[in-house]
Amino acid sequence: MDPNVLHLVVAAVLTVAFVVITALVWSRAQVKTVFWWIGLSLLPMGLYLLGLAPAVVGAYETLRDWAYALQLTPVAWVGIALAGLSALLMLGSRLIPSESYRDRRAAQKEKKAKAAASGSARPQVGSGTPSRPAAQAPAPRPASQPRPAASKGGSGDAEMDEITELLRKRGIN
């Protein structure tokens, strides 16, 4: 069989398989996961159409020859451990929820507001920006005041309700 036809068949089968997986994942996954699967679905046929199928086969054969010739010396085991650790860290980092710039900025503002409310509103030497006087700081809510109820359109999550209430008071919706 002609290698070019074989490459086309393999690329087509992989593309169809990835499209099926993408279709199964579509309704249950996050948008970024669906986009990743769509990109993976397009990759095999893209490599074939670019003429890179022989290079992919060559890379596979090179890796196979390397694996057969590998001698598991202590240095090789250290290399395996380092490569495994790096792969674990890179893949594990995808599980950490991302924090947007807005989230960090909101956390900084909240931290400054708490510092101003607690009476440490004096400007620090060398800070370059004077802080608000304590009289202008938002008053902390007494512990006896009830939190917004979930029945008033709240989400049922006390922290989210509190954040929503703060944003509403400041005119940010």
PDB file of C-alpha atoms in Angstrom:
ATOM      1  CA  MET A   1       0.000   0.000   0.000  1.00  0.00           C
ATOM      2  CA  ASP A   2       1.212   3.462  -0.854  1.00  0.00           C
ATOM      3  CA  PRO A   3       2.474   5.274   2.300  1.00  0.00           C
ATOM      4  CA  ASN A   4       0.624   8.432   1.286  1.00  0.00           C
ATOM      5  CA  VAL A   5      -2.712   6.573   1.183  1.00  0.00           C
ATOM      6  CA  LEU A   6      -1.932   4.981   4.539  1.00  0.00           C
ATOM      7  CA  HIS A   7      -1.176   8.415   6.020  1.00  0.00           C
ATOM      8  CA  LEU A   8      -4.467   9.745   4.641  1.00  0.00           C
ATOM      9  CA  VAL A   9      -6.439   6.845   6.122  1.00  0.00           C
ATOM     10  CA  VAL A  10      -4.772   7.202   9.533  1.00  0.00           C
ATOM     11  CA  ALA A  11      -5.326  10.983   9.538  1.00  0.00           C
ATOM     12  CA  ALA A  12      -8.984  10.564   8.542  1.00  0.00           C
ATOM     13  CA  VAL A  13      -9.625   7.890  11.182  1.00  0.00           C
ATOM     14  CA  LEU A  14      -7.983   9.977  13.910  1.00  0.00           C
ATOM     15  CA  THR A  15      -9.905  13.083  12.846  1.00  0.00           C
ATOM     16  CA  VAL A  16     -13.241  11.229  12.892  1.00  0.00           C
ATOM     17  CA  ALA A  17     -12.444   9.641  16.259  1.00  0.00           C
ATOM     18  CA  PHE A  18     -11.595  13.018  17.788  1.00  0.00           C
ATOM     19  CA  VAL A  19     -14.719  14.599  16.282  1.00  0.00           C
ATOM     20  CA  VAL A  20     -16.840  11.865  17.904  1.00  0.00           C
ATOM     21  CA  ILE A  21     -15.169  12.468  21.270  1.00  0.00           C
ATOM     22  CA  THR A  22     -15.683  16.232  20.830  1.00  0.00           C
ATOM     23  CA  ALA A  23     -19.373  15.660  20.115  1.00  0.00           C
ATOM     24  CA  LEU A  24     -19.702  13.533  23.270  1.00  0.00           C
ATOM     25  CA  VAL A  25     -17.890  16.117  25.409  1.00  0.00           C
ATOM     26  CA  TRP A  26     -19.666  19.128  23.881  1.00  0.00           C
ATOM     27  CA  SER A  27     -22.639  19.453  26.244  1.00  0.00           C
ATOM     28  CA  ARG A  28     -20.913  18.509  29.496  1.00  0.00           C
ATOM     29  CA  ALA A  29     -17.546  20.246  29.295  1.00  0.00           C
ATOM     30  CA  GLN A  30     -16.336  23.797  29.744  1.00  0.00           C
ATOM     31  CA  VAL A  31     -15.802  25.936  26.684  1.00  0.00           C
ATOM     32  CA  LYS A  32     -12.005  25.759  26.916  1.00  0.00           C
ATOM     33  CA  THR A  33     -12.153  21.953  26.964  1.00  0.00           C
ATOM     34  CA  VAL A  34     -14.419  21.853  23.924  1.00  0.00           C
ATOM     35  CA  PHE A  35     -12.078  24.202  22.032  1.00  0.00           C
ATOM     36  CA  TRP A  36      -9.132  21.974  22.964  1.00  0.00           C
ATOM     37  CA  TRP A  37     -10.907  18.916  21.562  1.00  0.00           C
ATOM     38  CA  ILE A  38     -11.871  20.773  18.389  1.00  0.00           C
ATOM     39  CA  GLY A  39      -8.227  21.754  17.915  1.00  0.00           C
ATOM     40  CA  LEU A  40      -7.118  18.172  18.485  1.00  0.00           C
ATOM     41  CA  SER A  41      -9.717  16.999  15.974  1.00  0.00           C
ATOM     42  CA  LEU A  42      -8.296  19.254  13.265  1.00  0.00           C
ATOM     43  CA  LEU A  43      -4.644  18.410  13.967  1.00  0.00           C
ATOM     44  CA  PRO A  44      -4.252  15.005  12.210  1.00  0.00           C
ATOM     45  CA  MET A  45      -5.777  16.158   8.937  1.00  0.00           C
ATOM     46  CA  GLY A  46      -3.866  19.437   9.126  1.00  0.00           C
ATOM     47  CA  LEU A  47      -0.576  17.563   9.531  1.00  0.00           C
ATOM     48  CA  TYR A  48      -1.450  15.336   6.574  1.00  0.00           C
ATOM     49  CA  LEU A  49      -2.426  18.246   4.318  1.00  0.00           C
ATOM     50  CA  LEU A  50       0.812  20.068   5.206  1.00  0.00           C
ATOM     51  CA  GLY A  51       2.799  17.019   4.122  1.00  0.00           C
ATOM     52  CA  LEU A  52       4.098  16.372   7.632  1.00  0.00           C
ATOM     53  CA  ALA A  53       2.783  12.800   7.905  1.00  0.00           C
ATOM     54  CA  PRO A  54       6.170  11.289   6.900  1.00  0.00           C
ATOM     55  CA  ALA A  55       7.842  13.503   9.527  1.00  0.00           C
ATOM     56  CA  VAL A  56       5.406  12.283  12.191  1.00  0.00           C
ATOM     57  CA  VAL A  57       6.114   8.669  11.198  1.00  0.00           C
ATOM     58  CA  GLY A  58       9.855   9.416  11.288  1.00  0.00           C
ATOM     59  CA  ALA A  59       9.540  10.971  14.742  1.00  0.00           C
ATOM     60  CA  TYR A  60       7.656   7.915  15.968  1.00  0.00           C
ATOM     61  CA  GLU A  61      10.320   5.591  14.555  1.00  0.00           C
ATOM     62  CA  THR A  62      13.096   7.675  16.113  1.00  0.00           C
ATOM     63  CA  LEU A  63      11.417   7.538  19.533  1.00  0.00           C
ATOM     64  CA  ARG A  64      10.815   3.802  19.173  1.00  0.00           C
ATOM     65  CA  ASP A  65      14.477   3.175  18.280  1.00  0.00           C
ATOM     66  CA  TRP A  66      15.564   5.334  21.224  1.00  0.00           C
ATOM     67  CA  ALA A  67      13.300   3.426  23.619  1.00  0.00           C
ATOM     68  CA  TYR A  68      14.620   0.044  22.446  1.00  0.00           C
ATOM     69  CA  ALA A  69      18.226   1.201  22.840  1.00  0.00           C
ATOM     70  CA  LEU A  70      17.709   2.870  26.234  1.00  0.00           C
ATOM     71  CA  GLN A  71      19.803   1.459  29.036  1.00  0.00           C
ATOM     72  CA  LEU A  72      18.309   2.144  32.441  1.00  0.00           C
ATOM     73  CA  THR A  73      21.344   3.514  34.229  1.00  0.00           C
ATOM     74  CA  PRO A  74      21.059   5.655  37.377  1.00  0.00           C
ATOM     75  CA  VAL A  75      21.488   8.774  35.232  1.00  0.00           C
ATOM     76  CA  ALA A  76      18.647   7.619  32.967  1.00  0.00           C
ATOM     77  CA  TRP A  77      16.431   6.994  36.010  1.00  0.00           C
ATOM     78  CA  VAL A  78      17.098  10.542  37.234  1.00  0.00           C
ATOM     79  CA  GLY A  79      16.142  11.800  33.776  1.00  0.00           C
ATOM     80  CA  ILE A  80      12.947   9.749  33.851  1.00  0.00           C
ATOM     81  CA  ALA A  81      12.096  11.094  37.313  1.00  0.00           C
ATOM     82  CA  LEU A  82      12.698  14.707  36.240  1.00  0.00           C
ATOM     83  CA  ALA A  83      10.709  14.300  33.028  1.00  0.00           C
ATOM     84  CA  GLY A  84       7.853  12.641  34.941  1.00  0.00           C
ATOM     85  CA  LEU A  85       7.860  15.369  37.581  1.00  0.00           C
ATOM     86  CA  SER A  86       7.805  18.087  34.929  1.00  0.00           C
ATOM     87  CA  ALA A  87       4.908  16.398  33.114  1.00  0.00           C
ATOM     88  CA  LEU A  88       3.031  16.003  36.410  1.00  0.00           C
ATOM     89  CA  LEU A  89       3.532  19.678  37.277  1.00  0.00           C
ATOM     90  CA  MET A  90       2.517  20.879  33.828  1.00  0.00           C
ATOM     91  CA  LEU A  91      -0.612  18.735  33.715  1.00  0.00           C
ATOM     92  CA  GLY A  92      -1.442  19.370  37.368  1.00  0.00           C
ATOM     93  CA  SER A  93      -1.237  23.115  36.829  1.00  0.00           C
ATOM     94  CA  ARG A  94      -4.286  22.814  34.570  1.00  0.00           C
ATOM     95  CA  LEU A  95      -6.309  21.719  37.616  1.00  0.00           C
ATOM     96  CA  ILE A  96      -5.581  24.919  39.541  1.00  0.00           C
ATOM     97  CA  PRO A  97      -8.416  27.397  39.002  1.00  0.00           C
ATOM     98  CA  SER A  98      -7.274  30.487  37.203  1.00  0.00           C
ATOM     99  CA  GLU A  99      -7.574  33.876  38.811  1.00  0.00           C
ATOM    100  CA  SER A 100      -8.305  36.781  36.523  1.00  0.00           C
ATOM    101  CA  TYR A 101      -6.834  40.261  36.750  1.00  0.00           C
ATOM    102  CA  ARG A 102     -10.235  41.553  37.884  1.00  0.00           C
ATOM    103  CA  ASP A 103     -10.312  39.043  40.752  1.00  0.00           C
ATOM    104  CA  ARG A 104      -6.857  40.094  41.955  1.00  0.00           C
ATOM    105  CA  ARG A 105      -7.745  43.793  41.673  1.00  0.00           C
ATOM    106  CA  ALA A 106     -11.004  43.279  43.581  1.00  0.00           C
ATOM    107  CA  ALA A 107      -9.133  41.412  46.309  1.00  0.00           C
ATOM    108  CA  GLN A 108      -6.637  44.271  46.618  1.00  0.00           C
ATOM    109  CA  LYS A 109      -9.447  46.833  46.857  1.00  0.00           C
ATOM    110  CA  GLU A 110     -11.218  44.754  49.478  1.00  0.00           C
ATOM    111  CA  LYS A 111      -7.992  44.445  51.460  1.00  0.00           C
ATOM    112  CA  LYS A 112      -7.510  48.232  51.348  1.00  0.00           C
ATOM    113  CA  ALA A 113     -11.109  48.817  52.391  1.00  0.00           C
ATOM    114  CA  LYS A 114     -10.730  46.476  55.367  1.00  0.00           C
ATOM    115  CA  ALA A 115      -7.508  48.205  56.385  1.00  0.00           C
ATOM    116  CA  ALA A 116      -9.208  51.600  56.172  1.00  0.00           C
ATOM    117  CA  ALA A 117     -12.203  50.386  58.171  1.00  0.00           C
ATOM    118  CA  SER A 118     -10.054  48.901  60.905  1.00  0.00           C
ATOM    119  CA  GLY A 119      -8.489  52.271  61.693  1.00  0.00           C
ATOM    120  CA  SER A 120      -5.147  51.808  60.012  1.00  0.00           C
ATOM    121  CA  ALA A 121      -6.055  54.471  57.491  1.00  0.00           C
ATOM    122  CA  ARG A 122      -2.939  56.530  58.192  1.00  0.00           C
ATOM    123  CA  PRO A 123      -0.806  56.947  55.104  1.00  0.00           C
ATOM    124  CA  GLN A 124       2.355  54.926  55.261  1.00  0.00           C
ATOM    125  CA  VAL A 125       5.660  56.642  54.748  1.00  0.00           C
ATOM    126  CA  GLY A 126       6.850  56.270  51.183  1.00  0.00           C
ATOM    127  CA  SER A 127       3.634  54.758  49.883  1.00  0.00           C
ATOM    128  CA  GLY A 128       3.088  57.686  47.515  1.00  0.00           C
ATOM    129  CA  THR A 129      -0.690  57.577  47.800  1.00  0.00           C
ATOM    130  CA  PRO A 130      -2.616  58.835  50.780  1.00  0.00           C
ATOM    131  CA  SER A 131      -5.313  56.505  51.977  1.00  0.00           C
ATOM    132  CA  ARG A 132      -8.859  57.572  52.745  1.00  0.00           C
ATOM    133  CA  PRO A 133      -9.624  58.895  56.185  1.00  0.00           C
ATOM    134  CA  ALA A 134     -11.454  56.469  58.405  1.00  0.00           C
ATOM    135  CA  ALA A 135     -14.562  58.686  58.309  1.00  0.00           C
ATOM    136  CA  GLN A 136     -14.955  58.042  54.571  1.00  0.00           C
ATOM    137  CA  ALA A 137     -14.331  54.313  54.820  1.00  0.00           C
ATOM    138  CA  PRO A 138     -17.347  52.061  54.428  1.00  0.00           C
ATOM    139  CA  ALA A 139     -18.703  51.121  57.808  1.00  0.00           C
ATOM    140  CA  PRO A 140     -18.288  47.460  58.682  1.00  0.00           C
ATOM    141  CA  ARG A 141     -21.527  45.573  59.014  1.00  0.00           C
ATOM    142  CA  PRO A 142     -22.348  44.618  62.592  1.00  0.00           C
ATOM    143  CA  ALA A 143     -22.336  40.928  63.312  1.00  0.00           C
ATOM    144  CA  SER A 144     -25.949  41.123  64.499  1.00  0.00           C
ATOM    145  CA  GLN A 145     -27.158  42.388  61.097  1.00  0.00           C
ATOM    146  CA  PRO A 146     -28.455  39.468  59.055  1.00  0.00           C
ATOM    147  CA  ARG A 147     -26.905  38.642  55.724  1.00  0.00           C
ATOM    148  CA  PRO A 148     -29.039  39.083  52.627  1.00  0.00           C
ATOM    149  CA  ALA A 149     -31.486  36.224  52.366  1.00  0.00           C
ATOM    150  CA  ALA A 150     -31.425  33.824  49.461  1.00  0.00           C
ATOM    151  CA  SER A 151     -35.128  34.455  48.903  1.00  0.00           C
ATOM    152  CA  LYS A 152     -34.417  38.070  47.882  1.00  0.00           C
ATOM    153  CA  GLY A 153     -32.881  36.956  44.598  1.00  0.00           C
ATOM    154  CA  GLY A 154     -29.682  35.727  46.216  1.00  0.00           C
ATOM    155  CA  SER A 155     -27.767  32.739  45.008  1.00  0.00           C
ATOM    156  CA  GLY A 156     -27.914  30.919  48.312  1.00  0.00           C
ATOM    157  CA  ASP A 157     -24.159  31.291  48.769  1.00  0.00           C
ATOM    158  CA  ALA A 158     -23.491  33.731  51.608  1.00  0.00           C
ATOM    159  CA  GLU A 159     -20.167  34.976  50.234  1.00  0.00           C
ATOM    160  CA  MET A 160     -21.572  35.587  46.755  1.00  0.00           C
ATOM    161  CA  ASP A 161     -24.573  37.379  48.237  1.00  0.00           C
ATOM    162  CA  GLU A 162     -22.274  39.617  50.263  1.00  0.00           C
ATOM    163  CA  ILE A 163     -20.139  40.428  47.227  1.00  0.00           C
ATOM    164  CA  THR A 164     -23.257  41.129  45.162  1.00  0.00           C
ATOM    165  CA  GLU A 165     -24.544  43.432  47.884  1.00  0.00           C
ATOM    166  CA  LEU A 166     -21.237  45.356  48.033  1.00  0.00           C
ATOM    167  CA  LEU A 167     -21.208  45.755  44.268  1.00  0.00           C
ATOM    168  CA  ARG A 168     -24.819  46.920  44.282  1.00  0.00           C
ATOM    169  CA  LYS A 169     -24.077  49.538  46.981  1.00  0.00           C
ATOM    170  CA  ARG A 170     -21.223  50.910  44.896  1.00  0.00           C
ATOM    171  CA  GLY A 171     -23.296  50.988  41.740  1.00  0.00           C
ATOM    172  CA  ILE A 172     -21.402  48.201  40.004  1.00  0.00           C
ATOM    173  CA  ASN A 173     -23.645  45.555  38.489  1.00  0.00           C
TER     174      ASN A 173
END
